[in-house]
Amino acid sequence: MKPAPFAYHKARTLKEAVALLAKHKDDARLLAGGQSLIATLNMRLSAPSLLIDINGLKGLDGIAKKGKFVEIGALARHTQVERSDVIAKLAPLIASAMPHIGHPAIRNRGTFGGSIAYADPAAELPACLVALDAEIAIAGPRGKRKVKADAFFKGLFETALRPQEMVTAVRVPAADKTSRYGFAELARRHGDYAMVGLAAGARADGKGLKDVRLAFFGVGNTPVRAKKSEAALAKGDVEAAVAALDLDPSDDVQASGAVKKHLAGVLLRRVAAQLMEARP
Ligand SMILES: Cc1cc2nc3c(=O)[nH]c(=O)nc-3n(C[C@H](O)[C@H](O)[C@H](O)COP(=O)(O)OP(=O)(O)OC[C@H]3O[C@@H](n4cnc5c(N)ncnc54)[C@H](O)[C@@H]3O)c2cc1C
């Protein structure tokens, strides 16, 4: 299929992109890597009258440590994040999720900000941001604001972004000696969206764990925290954590809800083992 007709504008500055969004609101869409947007246009699931190309905006593709955080620009390509030494060292949860996002051709074009803004419930990065208690930096006509990942993902493909706003960067706490993380997903083929996945963060506390955050994906409309299981894992009881899983996934084309819930328990045992391993 072909998309419905649309106008195209290549924005040269952040200010210009935001001004165009403010003017056209829901009639406009930002074009980043195009890996999700172009498919929705071609299938006519979306028919904006204007595409605002943000690929030329300067200064939005950096990856750097800033104080106690690692900042990832919205236009950083998935491949760039996957190959970054800063990410490998200071955001290892994100490093372990990257190879699961689609295939190399998709990762060459797709952007970090596009993935977050699109908010697919089976996507890896939104769950990683929830697990890491990350912060999303947003720019709009009234200036800048920050939203915590827990509050950013609001519903199915729905975020806290207003129509006239865009994501400019994401900040995750930089890992230190006490940081623990775990990641696992089950997909029919490597590179497919996950049937069920789990991104987790925690801190070492003596021989145990504290600040455990378990963010499942593919089991609800947004990344889903399993708070009762987090509490059980902090007490070191993996089987109690599995028994406390209070997920209620719906049936979908990949699997029934019951199968997904079983798989979530399988992933939780794998991720718990990763969380309990000391980092080298
Ligand atoms: C075959 C295939 C397999 C895939 N598999 C996976 C997978 O396993 N896991 C996964 O997570 N993803 C997967 N993807 C999606 C991929 O990760 C996309 O790159 C990502 O979802 C969107 O990023 P993008 O830069 O391409 O955004 P685009 O497609 O350009 O935009 C997506 C949406 O986000 C909006 N947007 C883009 N950037 C911003 C911004 N900075 N601020 C506000 N709004 C913005 C756009 O207006 C649009 O509505 C797959 C894609 C394909 C085609």
PDB file of N, CA and C in Angstrom, residues 191-265:
ATOM      1  N   GLY A 191      15.080 -11.048  17.016  1.00  0.00           N
ATOM      2  CA  GLY A 191      14.831  -9.808  16.271  1.00  0.00           C
ATOM      3  C   GLY A 191      13.354  -9.476  16.173  1.00  0.00           C
ATOM      4  N   ASP A 192      12.487 -10.471  16.380  1.00  0.00           N
ATOM      5  CA  ASP A 192      11.048 -10.173  16.414  1.00  0.00           C
ATOM      6  C   ASP A 192      10.738  -9.434  17.709  1.00  0.00           C
ATOM      7  N   TYR A 193       9.610  -8.721  17.695  1.00  0.00           N
ATOM      8  CA  TYR A 193       9.130  -8.169  18.962  1.00  0.00           C
ATOM      9  C   TYR A 193       8.925  -9.334  19.926  1.00  0.00           C
ATOM     10  N   ALA A 194       9.168  -9.057  21.222  1.00  0.00           N
ATOM     11  CA  ALA A 194       9.115 -10.122  22.234  1.00  0.00           C
ATOM     12  C   ALA A 194       7.693 -10.622  22.462  1.00  0.00           C
ATOM     13  N   MET A 195       7.572 -11.930  22.715  1.00  0.00           N
ATOM     14  CA  MET A 195       6.298 -12.457  23.244  1.00  0.00           C
ATOM     15  C   MET A 195       6.158 -11.961  24.675  1.00  0.00           C
ATOM     16  N   VAL A 196       7.235 -12.117  25.422  1.00  0.00           N
ATOM     17  CA  VAL A 196       7.336 -11.618  26.796  1.00  0.00           C
ATOM     18  C   VAL A 196       8.797 -11.253  27.031  1.00  0.00           C
ATOM     19  N   GLY A 197       9.023 -10.186  27.756  1.00  0.00           N
ATOM     20  CA  GLY A 197      10.399  -9.814  28.082  1.00  0.00           C
ATOM     21  C   GLY A 197      10.453  -9.213  29.481  1.00  0.00           C
ATOM     22  N   LEU A 198      11.665  -9.151  30.015  1.00  0.00           N
ATOM     23  CA  LEU A 198      11.838  -8.593  31.360  1.00  0.00           C
ATOM     24  C   LEU A 198      13.163  -7.826  31.432  1.00  0.00           C
ATOM     25  N   ALA A 199      13.057  -6.571  31.835  1.00  0.00           N
ATOM     26  CA  ALA A 199      14.247  -5.745  32.105  1.00  0.00           C
ATOM     27  C   ALA A 199      14.232  -5.439  33.594  1.00  0.00           C
ATOM     28  N   ALA A 200      15.395  -5.570  34.239  1.00  0.00           N
ATOM     29  CA  ALA A 200      15.409  -5.398  35.693  1.00  0.00           C
ATOM     30  C   ALA A 200      16.653  -4.659  36.159  1.00  0.00           C
ATOM     31  N   GLY A 201      16.458  -3.894  37.208  1.00  0.00           N
ATOM     32  CA  GLY A 201      17.583  -3.214  37.849  1.00  0.00           C
ATOM     33  C   GLY A 201      17.480  -3.405  39.356  1.00  0.00           C
ATOM     34  N   ALA A 202      18.613  -3.318  40.036  1.00  0.00           N
ATOM     35  CA  ALA A 202      18.624  -3.446  41.506  1.00  0.00           C
ATOM     36  C   ALA A 202      19.965  -2.936  42.012  1.00  0.00           C
ATOM     37  N   ARG A 203      20.103  -2.912  43.344  1.00  0.00           N
ATOM     38  CA  ARG A 203      21.392  -2.562  43.955  1.00  0.00           C
ATOM     39  C   ARG A 203      21.802  -3.700  44.877  1.00  0.00           C
ATOM     40  N   ALA A 204      23.091  -3.966  44.906  1.00  0.00           N
ATOM     41  CA  ALA A 204      23.588  -4.971  45.843  1.00  0.00           C
ATOM     42  C   ALA A 204      23.490  -4.397  47.254  1.00  0.00           C
ATOM     43  N   ASP A 205      23.056  -5.269  48.184  1.00  0.00           N
ATOM     44  CA  ASP A 205      22.919  -4.840  49.578  1.00  0.00           C
ATOM     45  C   ASP A 205      23.469  -5.976  50.431  1.00  0.00           C
ATOM     46  N   GLY A 206      24.749  -5.903  50.770  1.00  0.00           N
ATOM     47  CA  GLY A 206      25.406  -7.048  51.396  1.00  0.00           C
ATOM     48  C   GLY A 206      25.366  -8.209  50.408  1.00  0.00           C
ATOM     49  N   LYS A 207      24.841  -9.350  50.891  1.00  0.00           N
ATOM     50  CA  LYS A 207      24.716 -10.494  49.964  1.00  0.00           C
ATOM     51  C   LYS A 207      23.377 -10.485  49.246  1.00  0.00           C
ATOM     52  N   GLY A 208      22.517  -9.543  49.589  1.00  0.00           N
ATOM     53  CA  GLY A 208      21.182  -9.487  48.982  1.00  0.00           C
ATOM     54  C   GLY A 208      21.029  -8.326  48.020  1.00  0.00           C
ATOM     55  N   LEU A 209      19.763  -7.979  47.763  1.00  0.00           N
ATOM     56  CA  LEU A 209      19.446  -6.920  46.802  1.00  0.00           C
ATOM     57  C   LEU A 209      18.508  -5.899  47.440  1.00  0.00           C
ATOM     58  N   LYS A 210      18.584  -4.670  46.966  1.00  0.00           N
ATOM     59  CA  LYS A 210      17.574  -3.672  47.339  1.00  0.00           C
ATOM     60  C   LYS A 210      17.215  -2.862  46.082  1.00  0.00           C
ATOM     61  N   ASP A 211      16.214  -2.035  46.204  1.00  0.00           N
ATOM     62  CA  ASP A 211      15.748  -1.202  45.079  1.00  0.00           C
ATOM     63  C   ASP A 211      15.507  -2.038  43.816  1.00  0.00           C
ATOM     64  N   VAL A 212      14.889  -3.199  43.997  1.00  0.00           N
ATOM     65  CA  VAL A 212      14.638  -4.075  42.830  1.00  0.00           C
ATOM     66  C   VAL A 212      13.509  -3.480  41.996  1.00  0.00           C
ATOM     67  N   ARG A 213      13.733  -3.387  40.702  1.00  0.00           N
ATOM     68  CA  ARG A 213      12.695  -2.904  39.778  1.00  0.00           C
ATOM     69  C   ARG A 213      12.578  -3.901  38.632  1.00  0.00           C
ATOM     70  N   LEU A 214      11.421  -4.542  38.535  1.00  0.00           N
ATOM     71  CA  LEU A 214      11.169  -5.524  37.477  1.00  0.00           C
ATOM     72  C   LEU A 214      10.180  -4.915  36.489  1.00  0.00           C
ATOM     73  N   ALA A 215      10.583  -4.737  35.239  1.00  0.00           N
ATOM     74  CA  ALA A 215       9.683  -4.155  34.233  1.00  0.00           C
ATOM     75  C   ALA A 215       9.476  -5.172  33.116  1.00  0.00           C
ATOM     76  N   PHE A 216       8.288  -5.767  33.100  1.00  0.00           N
ATOM     77  CA  PHE A 216       7.951  -6.735  32.043  1.00  0.00           C
ATOM     78  C   PHE A 216       7.447  -6.005  30.806  1.00  0.00           C
ATOM     79  N   PHE A 217       7.711  -6.578  29.638  1.00  0.00           N
ATOM     80  CA  PHE A 217       7.120  -6.028  28.411  1.00  0.00           C
ATOM     81  C   PHE A 217       6.476  -7.153  27.604  1.00  0.00           C
ATOM     82  N   GLY A 218       5.485  -6.728  26.768  1.00  0.00           N
ATOM     83  CA  GLY A 218       4.726  -7.722  26.004  1.00  0.00           C
ATOM     84  C   GLY A 218       3.603  -8.352  26.824  1.00  0.00           C
ATOM     85  N   VAL A 219       3.340  -7.830  28.017  1.00  0.00           N
ATOM     86  CA  VAL A 219       2.308  -8.433  28.874  1.00  0.00           C
ATOM     87  C   VAL A 219       1.186  -7.448  29.224  1.00  0.00           C
ATOM     88  N   GLY A 220       1.229  -6.251  28.665  1.00  0.00           N
ATOM     89  CA  GLY A 220       0.205  -5.248  28.990  1.00  0.00           C
ATOM     90  C   GLY A 220       0.304  -4.110  27.999  1.00  0.00           C
ATOM     91  N   ASN A 221      -0.383  -3.010  28.270  1.00  0.00           N
ATOM     92  CA  ASN A 221      -0.377  -1.874  27.343  1.00  0.00           C
ATOM     93  C   ASN A 221       0.879  -1.012  27.463  1.00  0.00           C
ATOM     94  N   THR A 222       1.569  -1.171  28.583  1.00  0.00           N
ATOM     95  CA  THR A 222       2.792  -0.399  28.850  1.00  0.00           C
ATOM     96  C   THR A 222       3.789  -1.370  29.498  1.00  0.00           C
ATOM     97  N   PRO A 223       5.025  -0.932  29.764  1.00  0.00           N
ATOM     98  CA  PRO A 223       5.871  -1.764  30.627  1.00  0.00           C
ATOM     99  C   PRO A 223       5.154  -1.956  31.960  1.00  0.00           C
ATOM    100  N   VAL A 224       5.213  -3.165  32.518  1.00  0.00           N
ATOM    101  CA  VAL A 224       4.453  -3.460  33.738  1.00  0.00           C
ATOM    102  C   VAL A 224       5.412  -3.818  34.870  1.00  0.00           C
ATOM    103  N   ARG A 225       5.365  -3.027  35.953  1.00  0.00           N
ATOM    104  CA  ARG A 225       6.163  -3.359  37.149  1.00  0.00           C
ATOM    105  C   ARG A 225       5.487  -4.507  37.897  1.00  0.00           C
ATOM    106  N   ALA A 226       6.275  -5.431  38.403  1.00  0.00           N
ATOM    107  CA  ALA A 226       5.741  -6.527  39.228  1.00  0.00           C
ATOM    108  C   ALA A 226       6.201  -6.256  40.651  1.00  0.00           C
ATOM    109  N   LYS A 227       5.466  -5.418  41.361  1.00  0.00           N
ATOM    110  CA  LYS A 227       5.961  -4.883  42.642  1.00  0.00           C
ATOM    111  C   LYS A 227       6.003  -5.935  43.755  1.00  0.00           C
ATOM    112  N   LYS A 228       5.024  -6.850  43.761  1.00  0.00           N
ATOM    113  CA  LYS A 228       5.065  -7.880  44.819  1.00  0.00           C
ATOM    114  C   LYS A 228       6.281  -8.793  44.607  1.00  0.00           C
ATOM    115  N   SER A 229       6.566  -9.080  43.358  1.00  0.00           N
ATOM    116  CA  SER A 229       7.737  -9.930  43.059  1.00  0.00           C
ATOM    117  C   SER A 229       9.030  -9.186  43.393  1.00  0.00           C
ATOM    118  N   GLU A 230       9.037  -7.865  43.181  1.00  0.00           N
ATOM    119  CA  GLU A 230      10.224  -7.070  43.528  1.00  0.00           C
ATOM    120  C   GLU A 230      10.517  -7.226  45.024  1.00  0.00           C
ATOM    121  N   ALA A 231       9.451  -7.131  45.835  1.00  0.00           N
ATOM    122  CA  ALA A 231       9.632  -7.224  47.292  1.00  0.00           C
ATOM    123  C   ALA A 231      10.155  -8.608  47.674  1.00  0.00           C
ATOM    124  N   ALA A 232       9.613  -9.647  47.039  1.00  0.00           N
ATOM    125  CA  ALA A 232      10.057 -11.014  47.348  1.00  0.00           C
ATOM    126  C   ALA A 232      11.521 -11.218  46.949  1.00  0.00           C
ATOM    127  N   LEU A 233      11.891 -10.655  45.814  1.00  0.00           N
ATOM    128  CA  LEU A 233      13.275 -10.820  45.339  1.00  0.00           C
ATOM    129  C   LEU A 233      14.254 -10.082  46.249  1.00  0.00           C
ATOM    130  N   ALA A 234      13.809  -8.945  46.762  1.00  0.00           N
ATOM    131  CA  ALA A 234      14.673  -8.205  47.686  1.00  0.00           C
ATOM    132  C   ALA A 234      14.931  -9.022  48.952  1.00  0.00           C
ATOM    133  N   LYS A 235      14.017  -9.956  49.258  1.00  0.00           N
ATOM    134  CA  LYS A 235      14.243 -10.835  50.426  1.00  0.00           C
ATOM    135  C   LYS A 235      15.023 -12.087  50.009  1.00  0.00           C
ATOM    136  N   GLY A 236      15.379 -12.191  48.723  1.00  0.00           N
ATOM    137  CA  GLY A 236      16.203 -13.297  48.249  1.00  0.00           C
ATOM    138  C   GLY A 236      15.412 -14.552  47.907  1.00  0.00           C
ATOM    139  N   ASP A 237      14.074 -14.443  47.842  1.00  0.00           N
ATOM    140  CA  ASP A 237      13.260 -15.633  47.609  1.00  0.00           C
ATOM    141  C   ASP A 237      12.719 -15.648  46.167  1.00  0.00           C
ATOM    142  N   VAL A 238      13.438 -16.323  45.299  1.00  0.00           N
ATOM    143  CA  VAL A 238      13.089 -16.314  43.872  1.00  0.00           C
ATOM    144  C   VAL A 238      11.741 -16.997  43.636  1.00  0.00           C
ATOM    145  N   GLU A 239      11.515 -18.159  44.285  1.00  0.00           N
ATOM    146  CA  GLU A 239      10.247 -18.868  44.037  1.00  0.00           C
ATOM    147  C   GLU A 239       9.055 -18.070  44.571  1.00  0.00           C
ATOM    148  N   ALA A 240       9.256 -17.373  45.692  1.00  0.00           N
ATOM    149  CA  ALA A 240       8.171 -16.512  46.192  1.00  0.00           C
ATOM    150  C   ALA A 240       7.924 -15.374  45.199  1.00  0.00           C
ATOM    151  N   ALA A 241       8.985 -14.879  44.575  1.00  0.00           N
ATOM    152  CA  ALA A 241       8.834 -13.805  43.582  1.00  0.00           C
ATOM    153  C   ALA A 241       8.023 -14.312  42.388  1.00  0.00           C
ATOM    154  N   VAL A 242       8.302 -15.538  41.957  1.00  0.00           N
ATOM    155  CA  VAL A 242       7.547 -16.112  40.820  1.00  0.00           C
ATOM    156  C   VAL A 242       6.079 -16.301  41.235  1.00  0.00           C
ATOM    157  N   ALA A 243       5.870 -16.825  42.440  1.00  0.00           N
ATOM    158  CA  ALA A 243       4.489 -17.069  42.909  1.00  0.00           C
ATOM    159  C   ALA A 243       3.726 -15.749  43.068  1.00  0.00           C
ATOM    160  N   ALA A 244       4.442 -14.669  43.340  1.00  0.00           N
ATOM    161  CA  ALA A 244       3.777 -13.376  43.582  1.00  0.00           C
ATOM    162  C   ALA A 244       3.509 -12.595  42.294  1.00  0.00           C
ATOM    163  N   LEU A 245       3.897 -13.168  41.155  1.00  0.00           N
ATOM    164  CA  LEU A 245       3.710 -12.436  39.888  1.00  0.00           C
ATOM    165  C   LEU A 245       2.228 -12.143  39.676  1.00  0.00           C
ATOM    166  N   ASP A 246       1.862 -10.876  39.706  1.00  0.00           N
ATOM    167  CA  ASP A 246       0.436 -10.554  39.562  1.00  0.00           C
ATOM    168  C   ASP A 246       0.154  -9.939  38.180  1.00  0.00           C
ATOM    169  N   LEU A 247       0.746 -10.540  37.152  1.00  0.00           N
ATOM    170  CA  LEU A 247       0.513 -10.065  35.781  1.00  0.00           C
ATOM    171  C   LEU A 247      -0.787 -10.678  35.264  1.00  0.00           C
ATOM    172  N   ASP A 248      -1.435  -9.944  34.359  1.00  0.00           N
ATOM    173  CA  ASP A 248      -2.670 -10.467  33.776  1.00  0.00           C
ATOM    174  C   ASP A 248      -2.651 -10.217  32.266  1.00  0.00           C
ATOM    175  N   PRO A 249      -1.697 -10.870  31.550  1.00  0.00           N
ATOM    176  CA  PRO A 249      -1.571 -10.576  30.123  1.00  0.00           C
ATOM    177  C   PRO A 249      -2.787 -11.077  29.329  1.00  0.00           C
ATOM    178  N   SER A 250      -3.139 -10.331  28.289  1.00  0.00           N
ATOM    179  CA  SER A 250      -4.237 -10.764  27.415  1.00  0.00           C
ATOM    180  C   SER A 250      -3.702 -11.757  26.387  1.00  0.00           C
ATOM    181  N   ASP A 251      -4.600 -12.541  25.818  1.00  0.00           N
ATOM    182  CA  ASP A 251      -4.231 -13.385  24.678  1.00  0.00           C
ATOM    183  C   ASP A 251      -3.859 -12.456  23.520  1.00  0.00           C
ATOM    184  N   ASP A 252      -2.871 -12.830  22.720  1.00  0.00           N
ATOM    185  CA  ASP A 252      -2.629 -12.082  21.477  1.00  0.00           C
ATOM    186  C   ASP A 252      -2.216 -13.070  20.395  1.00  0.00           C
ATOM    187  N   VAL A 253      -1.779 -12.536  19.232  1.00  0.00           N
ATOM    188  CA  VAL A 253      -1.468 -13.436  18.114  1.00  0.00           C
ATOM    189  C   VAL A 253      -0.290 -14.359  18.433  1.00  0.00           C
ATOM    190  N   GLN A 254       0.530 -13.967  19.398  1.00  0.00           N
ATOM    191  CA  GLN A 254       1.721 -14.758  19.709  1.00  0.00           C
ATOM    192  C   GLN A 254       1.435 -15.914  20.662  1.00  0.00           C
ATOM    193  N   ALA A 255       0.572 -15.654  21.672  1.00  0.00           N
ATOM    194  CA  ALA A 255       0.347 -16.677  22.708  1.00  0.00           C
ATOM    195  C   ALA A 255      -0.878 -16.311  23.538  1.00  0.00           C
ATOM    196  N   SER A 256      -1.376 -17.301  24.255  1.00  0.00           N
ATOM    197  CA  SER A 256      -2.486 -17.013  25.175  1.00  0.00           C
ATOM    198  C   SER A 256      -1.928 -16.285  26.400  1.00  0.00           C
ATOM    199  N   GLY A 257      -2.824 -15.627  27.134  1.00  0.00           N
ATOM    200  CA  GLY A 257      -2.409 -14.944  28.356  1.00  0.00           C
ATOM    201  C   GLY A 257      -1.781 -15.911  29.344  1.00  0.00           C
ATOM    202  N   ALA A 258      -2.344 -17.122  29.431  1.00  0.00           N
ATOM    203  CA  ALA A 258      -1.829 -18.111  30.392  1.00  0.00           C
ATOM    204  C   ALA A 258      -0.392 -18.508  30.036  1.00  0.00           C
ATOM    205  N   VAL A 259      -0.137 -18.686  28.739  1.00  0.00           N
ATOM    206  CA  VAL A 259       1.234 -19.046  28.311  1.00  0.00           C
ATOM    207  C   VAL A 259       2.185 -17.892  28.634  1.00  0.00           C
ATOM    208  N   LYS A 260       1.746 -16.679  28.338  1.00  0.00           N
ATOM    209  CA  LYS A 260       2.604 -15.519  28.614  1.00  0.00           C
ATOM    210  C   LYS A 260       2.934 -15.425  30.109  1.00  0.00           C
ATOM    211  N   LYS A 261       1.940 -15.693  30.941  1.00  0.00           N
ATOM    212  CA  LYS A 261       2.191 -15.605  32.379  1.00  0.00           C
ATOM    213  C   LYS A 261       3.200 -16.683  32.801  1.00  0.00           C
ATOM    214  N   HIS A 262       3.065 -17.871  32.236  1.00  0.00           N
ATOM    215  CA  HIS A 262       4.037 -18.927  32.543  1.00  0.00           C
ATOM    216  C   HIS A 262       5.443 -18.485  32.095  1.00  0.00           C
ATOM    217  N   LEU A 263       5.524 -17.926  30.880  1.00  0.00           N
ATOM    218  CA  LEU A 263       6.832 -17.503  30.361  1.00  0.00           C
ATOM    219  C   LEU A 263       7.433 -16.374  31.219  1.00  0.00           C
ATOM    220  N   ALA A 264       6.564 -15.530  31.755  1.00  0.00           N
ATOM    221  CA  ALA A 264       7.061 -14.443  32.627  1.00  0.00           C
ATOM    222  C   ALA A 264       7.773 -15.042  33.840  1.00  0.00           C
ATOM    223  N   GLY A 265       7.255 -16.136  34.368  1.00  0.00           N
ATOM    224  CA  GLY A 265       7.907 -16.806  35.507  1.00  0.00           C
ATOM    225  C   GLY A 265       9.252 -17.395  35.107  1.00  0.00           C
TER     226      GLY A 265
END
